[in-house]
Amino acid sequence: MPKSKGQYQNLVLLLASYFFYAYWDVRYLALLVGITGVNYYLGGKIALSQAIRPKKRLLFLGVLINLGVLGCFKYFDFFLHGCRQMLEVLGIGIDTWTLSLILPLGVSFYIFQAVAYLVDVYRGEVPVSKNFVAFALFISFFPQLVAGPIERANRILPQLVQARTFSSPVAIHGLSLIAYGFFKKLVVADRLSRYVNSLFGDIGQANTISLSLGLIFFAFQIYCDFSGYSLIARGVAKLFGIELMVNFQKPYLSRDLPNFWRRWHISLSTWFKDYLYIPLGGNRVGVAKHYRNLLIVFLLSGLWHGANWTFLVWGLWHGTFMVFYIAWRKLRPVNVEVSLLMSFIKVLTLNIIVGIGWIFFRADTLQMVGEYWRKLYELDFSINLAQLTVIYGPLNLALSFGMIVLLLFSYRLPDDLKFRRISHHFVFFTFSVLTIILFGVDEAATFIYFQF
Amino acid sequence: MKQLPLFTSSFRLFAQYLGKTLIFLCVVGLLIHLCFERYIIFSGEVNGASKINRILNKHDEQQIPILGSSRALNHFVPSMISPNSFNYGIDGLAPDTWQFFLHEELKKEKSTAIIINFDLDGWFYRSGAVDNYLPNYRETKHLIPDLQRSHYHIPLLKYYGRFEVYFKDWLNERGNFTRITDHGASFKTTQLTDSKFQQLVERRLGAPTEFTDDTKLLDSFLSLVNHTAREIILVVSPYHSSYLESYCNLSEAQRSLSTLDTISNVHVLDFSQMDLGEEYFFDTTHLNYAGAKLFSSTLHQRLKALNLL
């Protein structure tokens, strides 16, 4: 029986989270509970082990189980298909079967969260959890279960083990975050997705102008879709008195690629830094190994997003430019003070590199990427209204630009919407809700990162 | 043991904040809703929602209504047919919905004729765009049984995701950017290229269609016309040859029309094979503005000769 108010709170939230997950597919709830149980048990065993070797073996087992589950559901068919293709190139044809498993919702996120917990316990950075309910809630807390942020045990578990008191200012802040998140998703991302989906659905009909617009629109679409979800997750968590981490910090205002990755999907990039890049040696090894580490991290980061060659190439794209940047910085050290013009050029360059990379991310196949590039470099700048507006008409195009401008205006708001007065929250929240109702797109598009 | 208060003062503050916000949103939302309906949706003549509102709430004793689908909307130029006519044609409308219009029109104490564009697809059900029905949802929801949603009853929220559609119609009507409008009718000013038109002809020829005879719909139509003295004019407006060729049971359509023509107050005027060159068609389904004017002029002469105007 739960003994304290905190335990009651955790139990209610845990049951709500399981109900939320089971509503999608009750079969995979068993997987979630199973993963929770295994990691709780192994975390305890790791903490109890005094000797290094048994500790390492338990950690290895835990990581193997976690990544094995992820690999089985997410990558098995992809690797099998890849092997078959390679063998066919060598003239060996084989019959293979596939698992064709449905990807469990949020598996990429909660598995990484569990692995981080085991490693942190092994390193002694986090005390082992002796409260199963709190641990289970840490793994399956519904606002961040399906699309992050990928939280750390040392941030969340201390919040869960104590009772949380309702705070009106925190809850009001949470409502504002939720409203802003829905604005980004329904007003900006879903609006832009119309143009992007129509364009990618028929690249052959597009010209250089519409393809370039498509790139810009997709860059904003994916940013608003994902950051919108993160804001909603943080806002909902705040209503329950739990603080989740900030996952995006205006990444398109970065001046270089390393800075971009410190601001984009922060929870994932810090996960890869702490649990892959640094254990591989990070930048404290020779130059060749340093570059190798960067490429491995970005390749695996690409693969994390999906079992498709396009994601691998996307990761390679970023990894390669990261290596170029590091090498360039060694030759020409960074000038701390830069002029406004130079800052603008740097931001523009960064966005061109990232924007082109998004083609790989959005396209379904590498052939589609090739077609996109080919049409883009036809340099057909003819103005054809139907082509330019990709069947949705000039009003949709105008609204797409308008919503991007509105988004950029919203950057003038206080960081993280930390308004000084409740009245400011009131104005922001009501304005956001009315904007969502008036300009929101009702085409029931799911969040992009749900598919990962 | 000391009982904790059910609602802490912090929660009460939050509830007050939420309450004030909701009240403010309801008041402002209702104002926006009323203004939007009045100045955007109902101020136009061409959009389907304003036509449904007009047939339900406006009464013009001299008006001759023209009912039907997009073929009514794009084929009948009211100013050329009669100075008192109004085009109630709506894109995507099927017989079940224009019968609703007929039912509402016959409730009015009037003696003018009613013109109905009869499509050779016959008697069938189709809801069409839900945007047409939202402003008068209570009266029309039975026409969209598969598209009903609970939030369609809530002011402002009912239009979520659709403000743009109404606004686009309003802009088009004010600016005549890509269309010419005339007492509810709407005609595109753009023209397809020859190659695109030929593509459509090939597609039409490869997609057979048929006349459908839903007896329930036919019976309800007969019930309506038998209980009125008003003249009901069923007009089959011109068809592109490829469209006519795509019908596999045209003789059934002809038979059905002949039967309807025997009813004393029903007049069937068949212009389906009117000799019009391709230059009078926008696509294989609709006439362009020049074609609509030619057809409307011919129809006017015929109606005058039959003393139906």
JSON list of C-alpha atoms in Angstrom, two decimals, chain B residues 22-145:
[
{"chain": "B", "resi": 22, "resn": "LEU", "atom": "CA", "xyz": [-12.72, 30.42, -20.49]},
{"chain": "B", "resi": 23, "resn": "ILE", "atom": "CA", "xyz": [-15.30, 33.16, -20.01]},
{"chain": "B", "resi": 24, "resn": "PHE", "atom": "CA", "xyz": [-13.18, 35.59, -22.01]},
{"chain": "B", "resi": 25, "resn": "LEU", "atom": "CA", "xyz": [-12.66, 33.01, -24.77]},
{"chain": "B", "resi": 26, "resn": "CYS", "atom": "CA", "xyz": [-16.40, 32.24, -24.88]},
{"chain": "B", "resi": 27, "resn": "VAL", "atom": "CA", "xyz": [-17.37, 35.91, -25.17]},
{"chain": "B", "resi": 28, "resn": "VAL", "atom": "CA", "xyz": [-14.73, 36.81, -27.75]},
{"chain": "B", "resi": 29, "resn": "GLY", "atom": "CA", "xyz": [-15.25, 33.54, -29.55]},
{"chain": "B", "resi": 30, "resn": "LEU", "atom": "CA", "xyz": [-18.97, 34.16, -29.87]},
{"chain": "B", "resi": 31, "resn": "LEU", "atom": "CA", "xyz": [-18.35, 37.67, -31.20]},
{"chain": "B", "resi": 32, "resn": "ILE", "atom": "CA", "xyz": [-15.90, 36.40, -33.79]},
{"chain": "B", "resi": 33, "resn": "HIS", "atom": "CA", "xyz": [-18.32, 33.63, -34.69]},
{"chain": "B", "resi": 34, "resn": "LEU", "atom": "CA", "xyz": [-21.22, 36.05, -35.25]},
{"chain": "B", "resi": 35, "resn": "CYS", "atom": "CA", "xyz": [-19.10, 38.52, -37.24]},
{"chain": "B", "resi": 36, "resn": "PHE", "atom": "CA", "xyz": [-17.58, 35.78, -39.32]},
{"chain": "B", "resi": 37, "resn": "GLU", "atom": "CA", "xyz": [-20.95, 34.31, -40.21]},
{"chain": "B", "resi": 38, "resn": "ARG", "atom": "CA", "xyz": [-22.50, 37.67, -40.96]},
{"chain": "B", "resi": 39, "resn": "TYR", "atom": "CA", "xyz": [-19.68, 39.38, -42.85]},
{"chain": "B", "resi": 40, "resn": "ILE", "atom": "CA", "xyz": [-17.88, 36.47, -44.48]},
{"chain": "B", "resi": 41, "resn": "ILE", "atom": "CA", "xyz": [-20.11, 33.43, -44.86]},
{"chain": "B", "resi": 42, "resn": "PHE", "atom": "CA", "xyz": [-23.56, 34.93, -45.37]},
{"chain": "B", "resi": 43, "resn": "SER", "atom": "CA", "xyz": [-22.44, 38.09, -47.14]},
{"chain": "B", "resi": 44, "resn": "GLY", "atom": "CA", "xyz": [-21.59, 36.08, -50.23]},
{"chain": "B", "resi": 45, "resn": "GLU", "atom": "CA", "xyz": [-23.93, 34.67, -52.81]},
{"chain": "B", "resi": 46, "resn": "VAL", "atom": "CA", "xyz": [-21.85, 31.89, -54.27]},
{"chain": "B", "resi": 47, "resn": "ASN", "atom": "CA", "xyz": [-20.70, 29.69, -51.41]},
{"chain": "B", "resi": 48, "resn": "GLY", "atom": "CA", "xyz": [-22.86, 26.70, -50.54]},
{"chain": "B", "resi": 49, "resn": "ALA", "atom": "CA", "xyz": [-23.37, 27.70, -46.92]},
{"chain": "B", "resi": 50, "resn": "SER", "atom": "CA", "xyz": [-24.87, 31.06, -47.85]},
{"chain": "B", "resi": 51, "resn": "LYS", "atom": "CA", "xyz": [-27.20, 29.35, -50.33]},
{"chain": "B", "resi": 52, "resn": "ILE", "atom": "CA", "xyz": [-28.45, 26.92, -47.71]},
{"chain": "B", "resi": 53, "resn": "ASN", "atom": "CA", "xyz": [-28.97, 29.83, -45.36]},
{"chain": "B", "resi": 54, "resn": "ARG", "atom": "CA", "xyz": [-30.79, 31.75, -48.08]},
{"chain": "B", "resi": 55, "resn": "ILE", "atom": "CA", "xyz": [-33.17, 28.91, -48.93]},
{"chain": "B", "resi": 56, "resn": "LEU", "atom": "CA", "xyz": [-33.95, 28.43, -45.22]},
{"chain": "B", "resi": 57, "resn": "ASN", "atom": "CA", "xyz": [-34.30, 32.02, -44.15]},
{"chain": "B", "resi": 58, "resn": "LYS", "atom": "CA", "xyz": [-35.02, 34.30, -47.10]},
{"chain": "B", "resi": 59, "resn": "HIS", "atom": "CA", "xyz": [-38.26, 34.68, -48.94]},
{"chain": "B", "resi": 60, "resn": "ASP", "atom": "CA", "xyz": [-38.47, 36.39, -52.32]},
{"chain": "B", "resi": 61, "resn": "GLU", "atom": "CA", "xyz": [-41.86, 35.91, -53.93]},
{"chain": "B", "resi": 62, "resn": "GLN", "atom": "CA", "xyz": [-40.65, 36.60, -57.46]},
{"chain": "B", "resi": 63, "resn": "GLN", "atom": "CA", "xyz": [-37.48, 34.56, -57.35]},
{"chain": "B", "resi": 64, "resn": "ILE", "atom": "CA", "xyz": [-37.06, 31.61, -59.69]},
{"chain": "B", "resi": 65, "resn": "PRO", "atom": "CA", "xyz": [-34.60, 29.24, -58.03]},
{"chain": "B", "resi": 66, "resn": "ILE", "atom": "CA", "xyz": [-32.16, 27.12, -60.01]},
{"chain": "B", "resi": 67, "resn": "LEU", "atom": "CA", "xyz": [-31.16, 24.01, -58.06]},
{"chain": "B", "resi": 68, "resn": "GLY", "atom": "CA", "xyz": [-28.51, 21.37, -58.60]},
{"chain": "B", "resi": 69, "resn": "SER", "atom": "CA", "xyz": [-24.86, 20.42, -58.43]},
{"chain": "B", "resi": 70, "resn": "SER", "atom": "CA", "xyz": [-21.74, 22.09, -59.85]},
{"chain": "B", "resi": 71, "resn": "ARG", "atom": "CA", "xyz": [-23.24, 21.63, -63.29]},
{"chain": "B", "resi": 72, "resn": "ALA", "atom": "CA", "xyz": [-26.05, 23.95, -62.18]},
{"chain": "B", "resi": 73, "resn": "LEU", "atom": "CA", "xyz": [-23.53, 26.33, -60.62]},
{"chain": "B", "resi": 74, "resn": "ASN", "atom": "CA", "xyz": [-21.40, 26.52, -63.78]},
{"chain": "B", "resi": 75, "resn": "HIS", "atom": "CA", "xyz": [-24.00, 26.17, -66.54]},
{"chain": "B", "resi": 76, "resn": "PHE", "atom": "CA", "xyz": [-26.87, 28.51, -65.69]},
{"chain": "B", "resi": 77, "resn": "VAL", "atom": "CA", "xyz": [-26.33, 32.27, -66.02]},
{"chain": "B", "resi": 78, "resn": "PRO", "atom": "CA", "xyz": [-29.29, 33.66, -64.04]},
{"chain": "B", "resi": 79, "resn": "SER", "atom": "CA", "xyz": [-29.23, 37.14, -65.59]},
{"chain": "B", "resi": 80, "resn": "MET", "atom": "CA", "xyz": [-29.68, 35.55, -69.03]},
{"chain": "B", "resi": 81, "resn": "ILE", "atom": "CA", "xyz": [-32.46, 33.19, -68.00]},
{"chain": "B", "resi": 82, "resn": "SER", "atom": "CA", "xyz": [-34.66, 35.55, -66.03]},
{"chain": "B", "resi": 83, "resn": "PRO", "atom": "CA", "xyz": [-34.07, 38.77, -64.08]},
{"chain": "B", "resi": 84, "resn": "ASN", "atom": "CA", "xyz": [-35.61, 37.09, -61.01]},
{"chain": "B", "resi": 85, "resn": "SER", "atom": "CA", "xyz": [-33.66, 33.86, -61.06]},
{"chain": "B", "resi": 86, "resn": "PHE", "atom": "CA", "xyz": [-31.04, 32.84, -58.56]},
{"chain": "B", "resi": 87, "resn": "ASN", "atom": "CA", "xyz": [-28.56, 30.01, -58.91]},
{"chain": "B", "resi": 88, "resn": "TYR", "atom": "CA", "xyz": [-28.54, 27.71, -55.88]},
{"chain": "B", "resi": 89, "resn": "GLY", "atom": "CA", "xyz": [-26.14, 25.25, -57.50]},
{"chain": "B", "resi": 90, "resn": "ILE", "atom": "CA", "xyz": [-23.51, 23.84, -55.15]},
{"chain": "B", "resi": 91, "resn": "ASP", "atom": "CA", "xyz": [-20.40, 21.88, -56.01]},
{"chain": "B", "resi": 92, "resn": "GLY", "atom": "CA", "xyz": [-20.76, 18.22, -55.13]},
{"chain": "B", "resi": 93, "resn": "LEU", "atom": "CA", "xyz": [-24.49, 18.36, -54.47]},
{"chain": "B", "resi": 94, "resn": "ALA", "atom": "CA", "xyz": [-26.46, 15.20, -55.13]},
{"chain": "B", "resi": 95, "resn": "PRO", "atom": "CA", "xyz": [-30.23, 14.68, -55.59]},
{"chain": "B", "resi": 96, "resn": "ASP", "atom": "CA", "xyz": [-30.78, 14.04, -51.88]},
{"chain": "B", "resi": 97, "resn": "THR", "atom": "CA", "xyz": [-29.53, 17.54, -51.11]},
{"chain": "B", "resi": 98, "resn": "TRP", "atom": "CA", "xyz": [-31.22, 19.43, -53.93]},
{"chain": "B", "resi": 99, "resn": "GLN", "atom": "CA", "xyz": [-34.42, 17.71, -52.84]},
{"chain": "B", "resi": 100, "resn": "PHE", "atom": "CA", "xyz": [-33.87, 19.36, -49.47]},
{"chain": "B", "resi": 101, "resn": "PHE", "atom": "CA", "xyz": [-33.69, 22.69, -51.33]},
{"chain": "B", "resi": 102, "resn": "LEU", "atom": "CA", "xyz": [-36.85, 21.78, -53.24]},
{"chain": "B", "resi": 103, "resn": "HIS", "atom": "CA", "xyz": [-38.63, 20.85, -50.01]},
{"chain": "B", "resi": 104, "resn": "GLU", "atom": "CA", "xyz": [-37.70, 24.19, -48.40]},
{"chain": "B", "resi": 105, "resn": "GLU", "atom": "CA", "xyz": [-38.64, 26.14, -51.51]},
{"chain": "B", "resi": 106, "resn": "LEU", "atom": "CA", "xyz": [-42.04, 24.47, -51.75]},
{"chain": "B", "resi": 107, "resn": "LYS", "atom": "CA", "xyz": [-42.80, 25.45, -48.14]},
{"chain": "B", "resi": 108, "resn": "LYS", "atom": "CA", "xyz": [-42.85, 29.09, -49.26]},
{"chain": "B", "resi": 109, "resn": "GLU", "atom": "CA", "xyz": [-46.02, 30.67, -50.54]},
{"chain": "B", "resi": 110, "resn": "LYS", "atom": "CA", "xyz": [-44.93, 31.33, -54.07]},
{"chain": "B", "resi": 111, "resn": "SER", "atom": "CA", "xyz": [-46.07, 30.57, -57.59]},
{"chain": "B", "resi": 112, "resn": "THR", "atom": "CA", "xyz": [-42.87, 30.87, -59.61]},
{"chain": "B", "resi": 113, "resn": "ALA", "atom": "CA", "xyz": [-41.35, 27.95, -61.49]},
{"chain": "B", "resi": 114, "resn": "ILE", "atom": "CA", "xyz": [-38.44, 25.97, -60.09]},
{"chain": "B", "resi": 115, "resn": "ILE", "atom": "CA", "xyz": [-35.57, 24.99, -62.36]},
{"chain": "B", "resi": 116, "resn": "ILE", "atom": "CA", "xyz": [-33.60, 21.89, -61.44]},
{"chain": "B", "resi": 117, "resn": "ASN", "atom": "CA", "xyz": [-30.45, 20.82, -63.25]},
{"chain": "B", "resi": 118, "resn": "PHE", "atom": "CA", "xyz": [-30.88, 17.08, -63.61]},
{"chain": "B", "resi": 119, "resn": "ASP", "atom": "CA", "xyz": [-27.65, 15.09, -63.94]},
{"chain": "B", "resi": 120, "resn": "LEU", "atom": "CA", "xyz": [-27.75, 11.85, -65.90]},
{"chain": "B", "resi": 121, "resn": "ASP", "atom": "CA", "xyz": [-26.11, 10.14, -62.90]},
{"chain": "B", "resi": 122, "resn": "GLY", "atom": "CA", "xyz": [-29.67, 9.86, -61.66]},
{"chain": "B", "resi": 123, "resn": "TRP", "atom": "CA", "xyz": [-30.91, 9.41, -58.11]},
{"chain": "B", "resi": 124, "resn": "PHE", "atom": "CA", "xyz": [-28.18, 8.84, -55.51]},
{"chain": "B", "resi": 125, "resn": "TYR", "atom": "CA", "xyz": [-26.90, 10.03, -52.13]},
{"chain": "B", "resi": 126, "resn": "ARG", "atom": "CA", "xyz": [-23.77, 12.06, -51.54]},
{"chain": "B", "resi": 127, "resn": "SER", "atom": "CA", "xyz": [-23.03, 14.40, -48.65]},
{"chain": "B", "resi": 128, "resn": "GLY", "atom": "CA", "xyz": [-20.58, 16.73, -50.32]},
{"chain": "B", "resi": 129, "resn": "ALA", "atom": "CA", "xyz": [-18.45, 19.22, -48.41]},
{"chain": "B", "resi": 130, "resn": "VAL", "atom": "CA", "xyz": [-19.42, 19.61, -44.77]},
{"chain": "B", "resi": 131, "resn": "ASP", "atom": "CA", "xyz": [-18.59, 23.35, -45.00]},
{"chain": "B", "resi": 132, "resn": "ASN", "atom": "CA", "xyz": [-21.92, 23.86, -46.75]},
{"chain": "B", "resi": 133, "resn": "TYR", "atom": "CA", "xyz": [-23.89, 22.60, -43.78]},
{"chain": "B", "resi": 134, "resn": "LEU", "atom": "CA", "xyz": [-22.05, 23.95, -40.75]},
{"chain": "B", "resi": 135, "resn": "PRO", "atom": "CA", "xyz": [-23.67, 27.40, -40.42]},
{"chain": "B", "resi": 136, "resn": "ASN", "atom": "CA", "xyz": [-27.14, 25.79, -40.38]},
{"chain": "B", "resi": 137, "resn": "TYR", "atom": "CA", "xyz": [-26.08, 22.56, -38.83]},
{"chain": "B", "resi": 138, "resn": "ARG", "atom": "CA", "xyz": [-29.20, 21.93, -36.77]},
{"chain": "B", "resi": 139, "resn": "GLU", "atom": "CA", "xyz": [-31.43, 22.09, -39.83]},
{"chain": "B", "resi": 140, "resn": "THR", "atom": "CA", "xyz": [-29.16, 20.19, -42.20]},
{"chain": "B", "resi": 141, "resn": "LYS", "atom": "CA", "xyz": [-27.29, 17.59, -40.18]},
{"chain": "B", "resi": 142, "resn": "HIS", "atom": "CA", "xyz": [-29.61, 14.85, -41.41]},
{"chain": "B", "resi": 143, "resn": "LEU", "atom": "CA", "xyz": [-28.05, 15.38, -44.85]},
{"chain": "B", "resi": 144, "resn": "ILE", "atom": "CA", "xyz": [-24.58, 14.45, -43.57]},
{"chain": "B", "resi": 145, "resn": "PRO", "atom": "CA", "xyz": [-25.18, 11.39, -41.38]}
]
